[in-house]
């Protein structure tokens, strides 16, 4: 199959991996804010306490989901780095036989 060539831009792949890793640090923000003053502003009635508790649970689920996304992003970034390295090694080995 003379004339066919596969080119992989490993530099761009590594830059993309760095962007994904940076995004992971954004997804992995700090702990959720307490309901403090906003919760107190609703009053102390049963429905107000229930609304604050439901909001806190939703916020915790969203925080957990964001942290999961951060972990998956870090995994993807590492895989992209590994793939770039594998292509570079392959290219260097193939280059010696050309």
PDB file of N, CA and C in Angstrom:
ATOM      1  N   UNK A   1       0.826  -1.165   0.000  1.00  0.00           N
ATOM      2  CA  UNK A   1       0.000   0.000   0.000  1.00  0.00           C
ATOM      3  C   UNK A   1       0.881   1.242   0.000  1.00  0.00           C
ATOM      4  N   UNK A   2       1.626   1.379  -1.027  1.00  0.00           N
ATOM      5  CA  UNK A   2       2.526   2.521  -1.138  1.00  0.00           C
ATOM      6  C   UNK A   2       1.730   3.809  -1.278  1.00  0.00           C
ATOM      7  N   UNK A   3       2.258   4.867  -0.715  1.00  0.00           N
ATOM      8  CA  UNK A   3       1.659   6.179  -0.870  1.00  0.00           C
ATOM      9  C   UNK A   3       0.695   6.552   0.239  1.00  0.00           C
ATOM     10  N   UNK A   4       0.262   5.618   1.081  1.00  0.00           N
ATOM     11  CA  UNK A   4      -0.642   5.954   2.179  1.00  0.00           C
ATOM     12  C   UNK A   4       0.166   6.331   3.398  1.00  0.00           C
ATOM     13  N   UNK A   5      -0.369   7.301   4.129  1.00  0.00           N
ATOM     14  CA  UNK A   5       0.352   7.800   5.293  1.00  0.00           C
ATOM     15  C   UNK A   5      -0.658   8.161   6.377  1.00  0.00           C
ATOM     16  N   UNK A   6      -0.345   7.855   7.578  1.00  0.00           N
ATOM     17  CA  UNK A   6      -1.160   8.228   8.722  1.00  0.00           C
ATOM     18  C   UNK A   6      -0.325   9.184   9.564  1.00  0.00           C
ATOM     19  N   UNK A   7      -0.846  10.379   9.739  1.00  0.00           N
ATOM     20  CA  UNK A   7      -0.135  11.373  10.522  1.00  0.00           C
ATOM     21  C   UNK A   7      -0.973  11.713  11.743  1.00  0.00           C
ATOM     22  N   UNK A   8      -0.361  11.668  12.903  1.00  0.00           N
ATOM     23  CA  UNK A   8      -1.026  12.023  14.155  1.00  0.00           C
ATOM     24  C   UNK A   8      -0.295  13.222  14.735  1.00  0.00           C
ATOM     25  N   UNK A   9      -1.032  14.276  15.001  1.00  0.00           N
ATOM     26  CA  UNK A   9      -0.459  15.497  15.558  1.00  0.00           C
ATOM     27  C   UNK A   9      -0.414  15.359  17.076  1.00  0.00           C
ATOM     28  N   UNK A  10       0.669  14.792  17.576  1.00  0.00           N
ATOM     29  CA  UNK A  10       0.805  14.514  19.001  1.00  0.00           C
ATOM     30  C   UNK A  10       0.890  15.799  19.833  1.00  0.00           C
ATOM     31  N   UNK A  11       1.450  16.846  19.268  1.00  0.00           N
ATOM     32  CA  UNK A  11       1.542  18.114  19.997  1.00  0.00           C
ATOM     33  C   UNK A  11       0.146  18.659  20.287  1.00  0.00           C
ATOM     34  N   UNK A  12      -0.707  18.626  19.281  1.00  0.00           N
ATOM     35  CA  UNK A  12      -2.083  19.091  19.475  1.00  0.00           C
ATOM     36  C   UNK A  12      -2.832  18.184  20.434  1.00  0.00           C
ATOM     37  N   UNK A  13      -2.581  16.882  20.352  1.00  0.00           N
ATOM     38  CA  UNK A  13      -3.224  15.945  21.268  1.00  0.00           C
ATOM     39  C   UNK A  13      -2.803  16.242  22.708  1.00  0.00           C
ATOM     40  N   UNK A  14      -1.540  16.553  22.909  1.00  0.00           N
ATOM     41  CA  UNK A  14      -1.071  16.886  24.258  1.00  0.00           C
ATOM     42  C   UNK A  14      -1.674  18.207  24.753  1.00  0.00           C
ATOM     43  N   UNK A  15      -1.820  19.179  23.843  1.00  0.00           N
ATOM     44  CA  UNK A  15      -2.463  20.445  24.240  1.00  0.00           C
ATOM     45  C   UNK A  15      -3.916  20.197  24.632  1.00  0.00           C
ATOM     46  N   UNK A  16      -4.600  19.369  23.867  1.00  0.00           N
ATOM     47  CA  UNK A  16      -5.992  19.035  24.194  1.00  0.00           C
ATOM     48  C   UNK A  16      -6.072  18.332  25.545  1.00  0.00           C
ATOM     49  N   UNK A  17      -5.129  17.439  25.809  1.00  0.00           N
ATOM     50  CA  UNK A  17      -5.096  16.749  27.109  1.00  0.00           C
ATOM     51  C   UNK A  17      -4.902  17.746  28.246  1.00  0.00           C
ATOM     52  N   UNK A  18      -4.068  18.750  28.022  1.00  0.00           N
ATOM     53  CA  UNK A  18      -3.859  19.777  29.053  1.00  0.00           C
ATOM     54  C   UNK A  18      -5.138  20.578  29.299  1.00  0.00           C
ATOM     55  N   UNK A  19      -5.890  20.861  28.245  1.00  0.00           N
ATOM     56  CA  UNK A  19      -7.153  21.588  28.391  1.00  0.00           C
ATOM     57  C   UNK A  19      -8.163  20.742  29.163  1.00  0.00           C
ATOM     58  N   UNK A  20      -8.229  19.452  28.859  1.00  0.00           N
ATOM     59  CA  UNK A  20      -9.138  18.556  29.577  1.00  0.00           C
ATOM     60  C   UNK A  20      -8.739  18.476  31.049  1.00  0.00           C
ATOM     61  N   UNK A  21      -7.436  18.418  31.329  1.00  0.00           N
ATOM     62  CA  UNK A  21      -6.972  18.384  32.719  1.00  0.00           C
ATOM     63  C   UNK A  21      -7.327  19.689  33.440  1.00  0.00           C
ATOM     64  N   UNK A  22      -7.214  20.804  32.742  1.00  0.00           N
ATOM     65  CA  UNK A  22      -7.589  22.088  33.334  1.00  0.00           C
ATOM     66  C   UNK A  22      -9.089  22.120  33.640  1.00  0.00           C
ATOM     67  N   UNK A  23      -9.884  21.599  32.733  1.00  0.00           N
ATOM     68  CA  UNK A  23     -11.328  21.529  32.964  1.00  0.00           C
ATOM     69  C   UNK A  23     -11.634  20.666  34.186  1.00  0.00           C
ATOM     70  N   UNK A  24     -10.878  19.597  34.367  1.00  0.00           N
ATOM     71  CA  UNK A  24     -11.085  18.725  35.525  1.00  0.00           C
ATOM     72  C   UNK A  24     -10.907  19.497  36.822  1.00  0.00           C
ATOM     73  N   UNK A  25      -9.932  20.395  36.863  1.00  0.00           N
ATOM     74  CA  UNK A  25      -9.720  21.160  38.093  1.00  0.00           C
ATOM     75  C   UNK A  25     -10.877  22.119  38.343  1.00  0.00           C
ATOM     76  N   UNK A  26     -11.530  22.581  37.281  1.00  0.00           N
ATOM     77  CA  UNK A  26     -12.698  23.450  37.448  1.00  0.00           C
ATOM     78  C   UNK A  26     -13.890  22.625  37.936  1.00  0.00           C
ATOM     79  N   UNK A  27     -14.082  21.432  37.374  1.00  0.00           N
ATOM     80  CA  UNK A  27     -15.179  20.573  37.814  1.00  0.00           C
ATOM     81  C   UNK A  27     -15.020  20.165  39.266  1.00  0.00           C
ATOM     82  N   UNK A  28     -13.792  20.057  39.714  1.00  0.00           N
ATOM     83  CA  UNK A  28     -13.487  19.579  41.059  1.00  0.00           C
ATOM     84  C   UNK A  28     -13.395  20.762  42.020  1.00  0.00           C
ATOM     85  N   UNK A  29     -14.421  21.597  42.025  1.00  0.00           N
ATOM     86  CA  UNK A  29     -14.444  22.780  42.886  1.00  0.00           C
ATOM     87  C   UNK A  29     -14.522  22.406  44.348  1.00  0.00           C
ATOM     88  N   UNK A  30     -14.610  23.407  45.168  1.00  0.00           N
ATOM     89  CA  UNK A  30     -14.664  23.199  46.614  1.00  0.00           C
ATOM     90  C   UNK A  30     -15.980  22.607  47.072  1.00  0.00           C
ATOM     91  N   UNK A  31     -16.116  22.447  48.367  1.00  0.00           N
ATOM     92  CA  UNK A  31     -17.339  21.868  48.919  1.00  0.00           C
ATOM     93  C   UNK A  31     -18.529  22.809  48.703  1.00  0.00           C
ATOM     94  N   UNK A  32     -19.727  22.269  48.706  1.00  0.00           N
ATOM     95  CA  UNK A  32     -20.898  23.113  48.498  1.00  0.00           C
ATOM     96  C   UNK A  32     -21.062  24.129  49.623  1.00  0.00           C
ATOM     97  N   UNK A  33     -21.643  25.247  49.283  1.00  0.00           N
ATOM     98  CA  UNK A  33     -21.875  26.289  50.277  1.00  0.00           C
ATOM     99  C   UNK A  33     -22.987  25.851  51.229  1.00  0.00           C
ATOM    100  N   UNK A  34     -22.891  26.303  52.457  1.00  0.00           N
ATOM    101  CA  UNK A  34     -23.922  25.997  53.448  1.00  0.00           C
ATOM    102  C   UNK A  34     -25.175  26.823  53.148  1.00  0.00           C
ATOM    103  N   UNK A  35     -26.292  26.380  53.651  1.00  0.00           N
ATOM    104  CA  UNK A  35     -27.554  27.059  53.399  1.00  0.00           C
ATOM    105  C   UNK A  35     -27.700  28.332  54.228  1.00  0.00           C
ATOM    106  N   UNK A  36     -26.825  28.575  55.153  1.00  0.00           N
ATOM    107  CA  UNK A  36     -26.772  29.727  56.046  1.00  0.00           C
ATOM    108  C   UNK A  36     -27.815  30.797  55.880  1.00  0.00           C
ATOM    109  N   UNK A  37     -27.408  32.012  55.494  1.00  0.00           N
ATOM    110  CA  UNK A  37     -28.333  33.141  55.457  1.00  0.00           C
ATOM    111  C   UNK A  37     -29.512  32.924  54.507  1.00  0.00           C
ATOM    112  N   UNK A  38     -29.304  32.308  53.378  1.00  0.00           N
ATOM    113  CA  UNK A  38     -30.408  32.093  52.436  1.00  0.00           C
ATOM    114  C   UNK A  38     -31.450  31.177  53.056  1.00  0.00           C
ATOM    115  N   UNK A  39     -30.994  30.135  53.731  1.00  0.00           N
ATOM    116  CA  UNK A  39     -31.924  29.225  54.394  1.00  0.00           C
ATOM    117  C   UNK A  39     -32.651  29.910  55.530  1.00  0.00           C
ATOM    118  N   UNK A  40     -31.965  30.732  56.282  1.00  0.00           N
ATOM    119  CA  UNK A  40     -32.581  31.455  57.392  1.00  0.00           C
ATOM    120  C   UNK A  40     -33.624  32.442  56.880  1.00  0.00           C
ATOM    121  N   UNK A  41     -33.426  33.005  55.713  1.00  0.00           N
ATOM    122  CA  UNK A  41     -34.360  33.984  55.156  1.00  0.00           C
ATOM    123  C   UNK A  41     -35.711  33.352  54.836  1.00  0.00           C
ATOM    124  N   UNK A  42     -35.741  32.045  54.649  1.00  0.00           N
ATOM    125  CA  UNK A  42     -37.008  31.371  54.351  1.00  0.00           C
ATOM    126  C   UNK A  42     -37.866  31.177  55.599  1.00  0.00           C
ATOM    127  N   UNK A  43     -37.271  31.321  56.762  1.00  0.00           N
ATOM    128  CA  UNK A  43     -38.008  31.138  58.004  1.00  0.00           C
ATOM    129  C   UNK A  43     -37.795  29.751  58.576  1.00  0.00           C
ATOM    130  N   UNK A  44     -38.501  29.487  59.660  1.00  0.00           N
ATOM    131  CA  UNK A  44     -38.289  28.220  60.361  1.00  0.00           C
ATOM    132  C   UNK A  44     -39.494  27.291  60.262  1.00  0.00           C
ATOM    133  N   UNK A  45     -40.403  27.569  59.357  1.00  0.00           N
ATOM    134  CA  UNK A  45     -41.574  26.704  59.215  1.00  0.00           C
ATOM    135  C   UNK A  45     -41.163  25.347  58.656  1.00  0.00           C
ATOM    136  N   UNK A  46     -42.020  24.377  58.806  1.00  0.00           N
ATOM    137  CA  UNK A  46     -41.750  23.044  58.281  1.00  0.00           C
ATOM    138  C   UNK A  46     -41.490  23.045  56.778  1.00  0.00           C
ATOM    139  N   UNK A  47     -42.347  23.698  55.990  1.00  0.00           N
ATOM    140  CA  UNK A  47     -42.100  23.734  54.544  1.00  0.00           C
ATOM    141  C   UNK A  47     -40.778  24.434  54.195  1.00  0.00           C
ATOM    142  N   UNK A  48     -40.414  25.474  54.926  1.00  0.00           N
ATOM    143  CA  UNK A  48     -39.154  26.178  54.647  1.00  0.00           C
ATOM    144  C   UNK A  48     -37.971  25.263  54.937  1.00  0.00           C
ATOM    145  N   UNK A  49     -38.032  24.554  56.075  1.00  0.00           N
ATOM    146  CA  UNK A  49     -36.940  23.628  56.410  1.00  0.00           C
ATOM    147  C   UNK A  49     -36.846  22.512  55.372  1.00  0.00           C
ATOM    148  N   UNK A  50     -38.002  22.027  54.916  1.00  0.00           N
ATOM    149  CA  UNK A  50     -38.018  20.973  53.894  1.00  0.00           C
ATOM    150  C   UNK A  50     -37.425  21.479  52.584  1.00  0.00           C
ATOM    151  N   UNK A  51     -37.741  22.726  52.220  1.00  0.00           N
ATOM    152  CA  UNK A  51     -37.187  23.299  50.979  1.00  0.00           C
ATOM    153  C   UNK A  51     -35.674  23.451  51.086  1.00  0.00           C
ATOM    154  N   UNK A  52     -35.195  23.903  52.241  1.00  0.00           N
ATOM    155  CA  UNK A  52     -33.754  24.057  52.434  1.00  0.00           C
ATOM    156  C   UNK A  52     -33.070  22.691  52.402  1.00  0.00           C
ATOM    157  N   UNK A  53     -33.659  21.697  53.051  1.00  0.00           N
ATOM    158  CA  UNK A  53     -33.068  20.352  53.065  1.00  0.00           C
ATOM    159  C   UNK A  53     -33.039  19.761  51.649  1.00  0.00           C
ATOM    160  N   UNK A  54     -34.117  19.928  50.888  1.00  0.00           N
ATOM    161  CA  UNK A  54     -34.158  19.400  49.511  1.00  0.00           C
ATOM    162  C   UNK A  54     -33.121  20.098  48.644  1.00  0.00           C
ATOM    163  N   UNK A  55     -32.981  21.394  48.826  1.00  0.00           N
ATOM    164  CA  UNK A  55     -31.983  22.144  48.055  1.00  0.00           C
ATOM    165  C   UNK A  55     -30.576  21.687  48.416  1.00  0.00           C
ATOM    166  N   UNK A  56     -30.314  21.465  49.695  1.00  0.00           N
ATOM    167  CA  UNK A  56     -28.991  21.001  50.123  1.00  0.00           C
ATOM    168  C   UNK A  56     -28.680  19.629  49.527  1.00  0.00           C
ATOM    169  N   UNK A  57     -29.675  18.732  49.481  1.00  0.00           N
ATOM    170  CA  UNK A  57     -29.454  17.405  48.883  1.00  0.00           C
ATOM    171  C   UNK A  57     -29.171  17.526  47.388  1.00  0.00           C
ATOM    172  N   UNK A  58     -29.922  18.390  46.720  1.00  0.00           N
ATOM    173  CA  UNK A  58     -29.698  18.590  45.282  1.00  0.00           C
ATOM    174  C   UNK A  58     -28.312  19.161  45.024  1.00  0.00           C
ATOM    175  N   UNK A  59     -27.909  20.105  45.850  1.00  0.00           N
ATOM    176  CA  UNK A  59     -26.583  20.704  45.705  1.00  0.00           C
ATOM    177  C   UNK A  59     -25.487  19.655  45.932  1.00  0.00           C
ATOM    178  N   UNK A  60     -25.688  18.781  46.914  1.00  0.00           N
ATOM    179  CA  UNK A  60     -24.705  17.737  47.177  1.00  0.00           C
ATOM    180  C   UNK A  60     -24.612  16.767  46.003  1.00  0.00           C
ATOM    181  N   UNK A  61     -25.761  16.397  45.419  1.00  0.00           N
ATOM    182  CA  UNK A  61     -25.749  15.503  44.251  1.00  0.00           C
ATOM    183  C   UNK A  61     -25.032  16.158  43.073  1.00  0.00           C
ATOM    184  N   UNK A  62     -25.291  17.451  42.871  1.00  0.00           N
ATOM    185  CA  UNK A  62     -24.625  18.163  41.776  1.00  0.00           C
ATOM    186  C   UNK A  62     -23.124  18.240  42.011  1.00  0.00           C
ATOM    187  N   UNK A  63     -22.725  18.467  43.255  1.00  0.00           N
ATOM    188  CA  UNK A  63     -21.299  18.519  43.582  1.00  0.00           C
ATOM    189  C   UNK A  63     -20.647  17.160  43.352  1.00  0.00           C
ATOM    190  N   UNK A  64     -21.325  16.100  43.781  1.00  0.00           N
ATOM    191  CA  UNK A  64     -20.790  14.749  43.570  1.00  0.00           C
ATOM    192  C   UNK A  64     -20.663  14.442  42.077  1.00  0.00           C
ATOM    193  N   UNK A  65     -21.659  14.849  41.286  1.00  0.00           N
ATOM    194  CA  UNK A  65     -21.606  14.626  39.838  1.00  0.00           C
ATOM    195  C   UNK A  65     -20.447  15.389  39.208  1.00  0.00           C
ATOM    196  N   UNK A  66     -20.231  16.624  39.643  1.00  0.00           N
ATOM    197  CA  UNK A  66     -19.126  17.419  39.104  1.00  0.00           C
ATOM    198  C   UNK A  66     -17.784  16.793  39.458  1.00  0.00           C
ATOM    199  N   UNK A  67     -17.663  16.281  40.665  1.00  0.00           N
ATOM    200  CA  UNK A  67     -16.409  15.619  41.057  1.00  0.00           C
ATOM    201  C   UNK A  67     -16.191  14.345  40.254  1.00  0.00           C
ATOM    202  N   UNK A  68     -17.270  13.609  39.962  1.00  0.00           N
ATOM    203  CA  UNK A  68     -17.157  12.428  39.108  1.00  0.00           C
ATOM    204  C   UNK A  68     -16.707  12.810  37.704  1.00  0.00           C
ATOM    205  N   UNK A  69     -17.259  13.909  37.204  1.00  0.00           N
ATOM    206  CA  UNK A  69     -16.844  14.396  35.890  1.00  0.00           C
ATOM    207  C   UNK A  69     -15.377  14.811  35.900  1.00  0.00           C
ATOM    208  N   UNK A  70     -14.939  15.403  36.995  1.00  0.00           N
ATOM    209  CA  UNK A  70     -13.528  15.790  37.122  1.00  0.00           C
ATOM    210  C   UNK A  70     -12.629  14.555  37.053  1.00  0.00           C
ATOM    211  N   UNK A  71     -13.018  13.506  37.750  1.00  0.00           N
ATOM    212  CA  UNK A  71     -12.208  12.278  37.753  1.00  0.00           C
ATOM    213  C   UNK A  71     -12.169  11.650  36.361  1.00  0.00           C
ATOM    214  N   UNK A  72     -13.312  11.607  35.693  1.00  0.00           N
ATOM    215  CA  UNK A  72     -13.335  11.048  34.332  1.00  0.00           C
ATOM    216  C   UNK A  72     -12.525  11.914  33.377  1.00  0.00           C
ATOM    217  N   UNK A  73     -12.543  13.220  33.581  1.00  0.00           N
ATOM    218  CA  UNK A  73     -11.749  14.119  32.739  1.00  0.00           C
ATOM    219  C   UNK A  73     -10.258  13.878  32.944  1.00  0.00           C
ATOM    220  N   UNK A  74      -9.858  13.676  34.204  1.00  0.00           N
ATOM    221  CA  UNK A  74      -8.444  13.372  34.465  1.00  0.00           C
ATOM    222  C   UNK A  74      -8.040  12.060  33.802  1.00  0.00           C
ATOM    223  N   UNK A  75      -8.918  11.069  33.857  1.00  0.00           N
ATOM    224  CA  UNK A  75      -8.640   9.783  33.214  1.00  0.00           C
ATOM    225  C   UNK A  75      -8.483   9.968  31.703  1.00  0.00           C
ATOM    226  N   UNK A  76      -9.383  10.754  31.107  1.00  0.00           N
ATOM    227  CA  UNK A  76      -9.316  11.001  29.662  1.00  0.00           C
ATOM    228  C   UNK A  76      -8.040  11.748  29.304  1.00  0.00           C
ATOM    229  N   UNK A  77      -7.657  12.725  30.105  1.00  0.00           N
ATOM    230  CA  UNK A  77      -6.431  13.477  29.843  1.00  0.00           C
ATOM    231  C   UNK A  77      -5.214  12.551  29.878  1.00  0.00           C
ATOM    232  N   UNK A  78      -5.167  11.674  30.869  1.00  0.00           N
ATOM    233  CA  UNK A  78      -4.069  10.719  30.953  1.00  0.00           C
ATOM    234  C   UNK A  78      -4.038   9.773  29.765  1.00  0.00           C
ATOM    235  N   UNK A  79      -5.222   9.341  29.329  1.00  0.00           N
ATOM    236  CA  UNK A  79      -5.293   8.455  28.161  1.00  0.00           C
ATOM    237  C   UNK A  79      -4.808   9.166  26.902  1.00  0.00           C
ATOM    238  N   UNK A  80      -5.149  10.435  26.778  1.00  0.00           N
ATOM    239  CA  UNK A  80      -4.697  11.201  25.605  1.00  0.00           C
ATOM    240  C   UNK A  80      -3.178  11.352  25.620  1.00  0.00           C
ATOM    241  N   UNK A  81      -2.607  11.611  26.797  1.00  0.00           N
ATOM    242  CA  UNK A  81      -1.149  11.727  26.921  1.00  0.00           C
ATOM    243  C   UNK A  81      -0.480  10.397  26.561  1.00  0.00           C
ATOM    244  N   UNK A  82      -1.033   9.314  27.071  1.00  0.00           N
ATOM    245  CA  UNK A  82      -0.482   7.983  26.786  1.00  0.00           C
ATOM    246  C   UNK A  82      -0.573   7.660  25.294  1.00  0.00           C
ATOM    247  N   UNK A  83      -1.697   8.005  24.682  1.00  0.00           N
ATOM    248  CA  UNK A  83      -1.877   7.763  23.246  1.00  0.00           C
ATOM    249  C   UNK A  83      -0.865   8.557  22.429  1.00  0.00           C
ATOM    250  N   UNK A  84      -0.656   9.820  22.801  1.00  0.00           N
ATOM    251  CA  UNK A  84       0.332  10.644  22.088  1.00  0.00           C
ATOM    252  C   UNK A  84       1.715  10.020  22.206  1.00  0.00           C
ATOM    253  N   UNK A  85       2.065   9.554  23.387  1.00  0.00           N
ATOM    254  CA  UNK A  85       3.370   8.919  23.584  1.00  0.00           C
ATOM    255  C   UNK A  85       3.486   7.654  22.741  1.00  0.00           C
ATOM    256  N   UNK A  86       2.413   6.856  22.714  1.00  0.00           N
ATOM    257  CA  UNK A  86       2.442   5.626  21.924  1.00  0.00           C
ATOM    258  C   UNK A  86       2.628   5.926  20.436  1.00  0.00           C
ATOM    259  N   UNK A  87       1.949   6.948  19.939  1.00  0.00           N
ATOM    260  CA  UNK A  87       2.117   7.312  18.533  1.00  0.00           C
ATOM    261  C   UNK A  87       3.537   7.815  18.261  1.00  0.00           C
ATOM    262  N   UNK A  88       4.101   8.577  19.194  1.00  0.00           N
ATOM    263  CA  UNK A  88       5.469   9.076  19.004  1.00  0.00           C
ATOM    264  C   UNK A  88       6.472   7.920  18.975  1.00  0.00           C
ATOM    265  N   UNK A  89       6.302   6.967  19.869  1.00  0.00           N
ATOM    266  CA  UNK A  89       7.195   5.805  19.898  1.00  0.00           C
ATOM    267  C   UNK A  89       7.035   5.003  18.609  1.00  0.00           C
ATOM    268  N   UNK A  90       5.801   4.786  18.195  1.00  0.00           N
ATOM    269  CA  UNK A  90       5.552   4.036  16.962  1.00  0.00           C
ATOM    270  C   UNK A  90       6.185   4.732  15.768  1.00  0.00           C
ATOM    271  N   UNK A  91       6.008   6.039  15.699  1.00  0.00           N
ATOM    272  CA  UNK A  91       6.585   6.797  14.600  1.00  0.00           C
ATOM    273  C   UNK A  91       8.116   6.703  14.611  1.00  0.00           C
ATOM    274  N   UNK A  92       8.717   6.742  15.778  1.00  0.00           N
ATOM    275  CA  UNK A  92      10.179   6.660  15.823  1.00  0.00           C
ATOM    276  C   UNK A  92      10.664   5.279  15.393  1.00  0.00           C
ATOM    277  N   UNK A  93       9.927   4.239  15.743  1.00  0.00           N
ATOM    278  CA  UNK A  93      10.307   2.884  15.343  1.00  0.00           C
ATOM    279  C   UNK A  93      10.116   2.716  13.828  1.00  0.00           C
ATOM    280  N   UNK A  94       8.982   3.191  13.323  1.00  0.00           N
ATOM    281  CA  UNK A  94       8.728   3.086  11.885  1.00  0.00           C
ATOM    282  C   UNK A  94       9.752   3.905  11.104  1.00  0.00           C
ATOM    283  N   UNK A  95      10.106   5.055  11.649  1.00  0.00           N
ATOM    284  CA  UNK A  95      11.069   5.929  10.985  1.00  0.00           C
ATOM    285  C   UNK A  95      12.435   5.275  10.802  1.00  0.00           C
ATOM    286  N   UNK A  96      12.801   4.397  11.698  1.00  0.00           N
ATOM    287  CA  UNK A  96      14.095   3.739  11.562  1.00  0.00           C
ATOM    288  C   UNK A  96      14.111   2.735  10.424  1.00  0.00           C
ATOM    289  N   UNK A  97      12.940   2.267   9.983  1.00  0.00           N
ATOM    290  CA  UNK A  97      12.850   1.278   8.906  1.00  0.00           C
ATOM    291  C   UNK A  97      12.556   1.911   7.554  1.00  0.00           C
ATOM    292  N   UNK A  98      12.387   3.195   7.489  1.00  0.00           N
ATOM    293  CA  UNK A  98      12.085   3.844   6.201  1.00  0.00           C
ATOM    294  C   UNK A  98      13.320   4.077   5.400  1.00  0.00           C
TER     295      UNK A  98
END
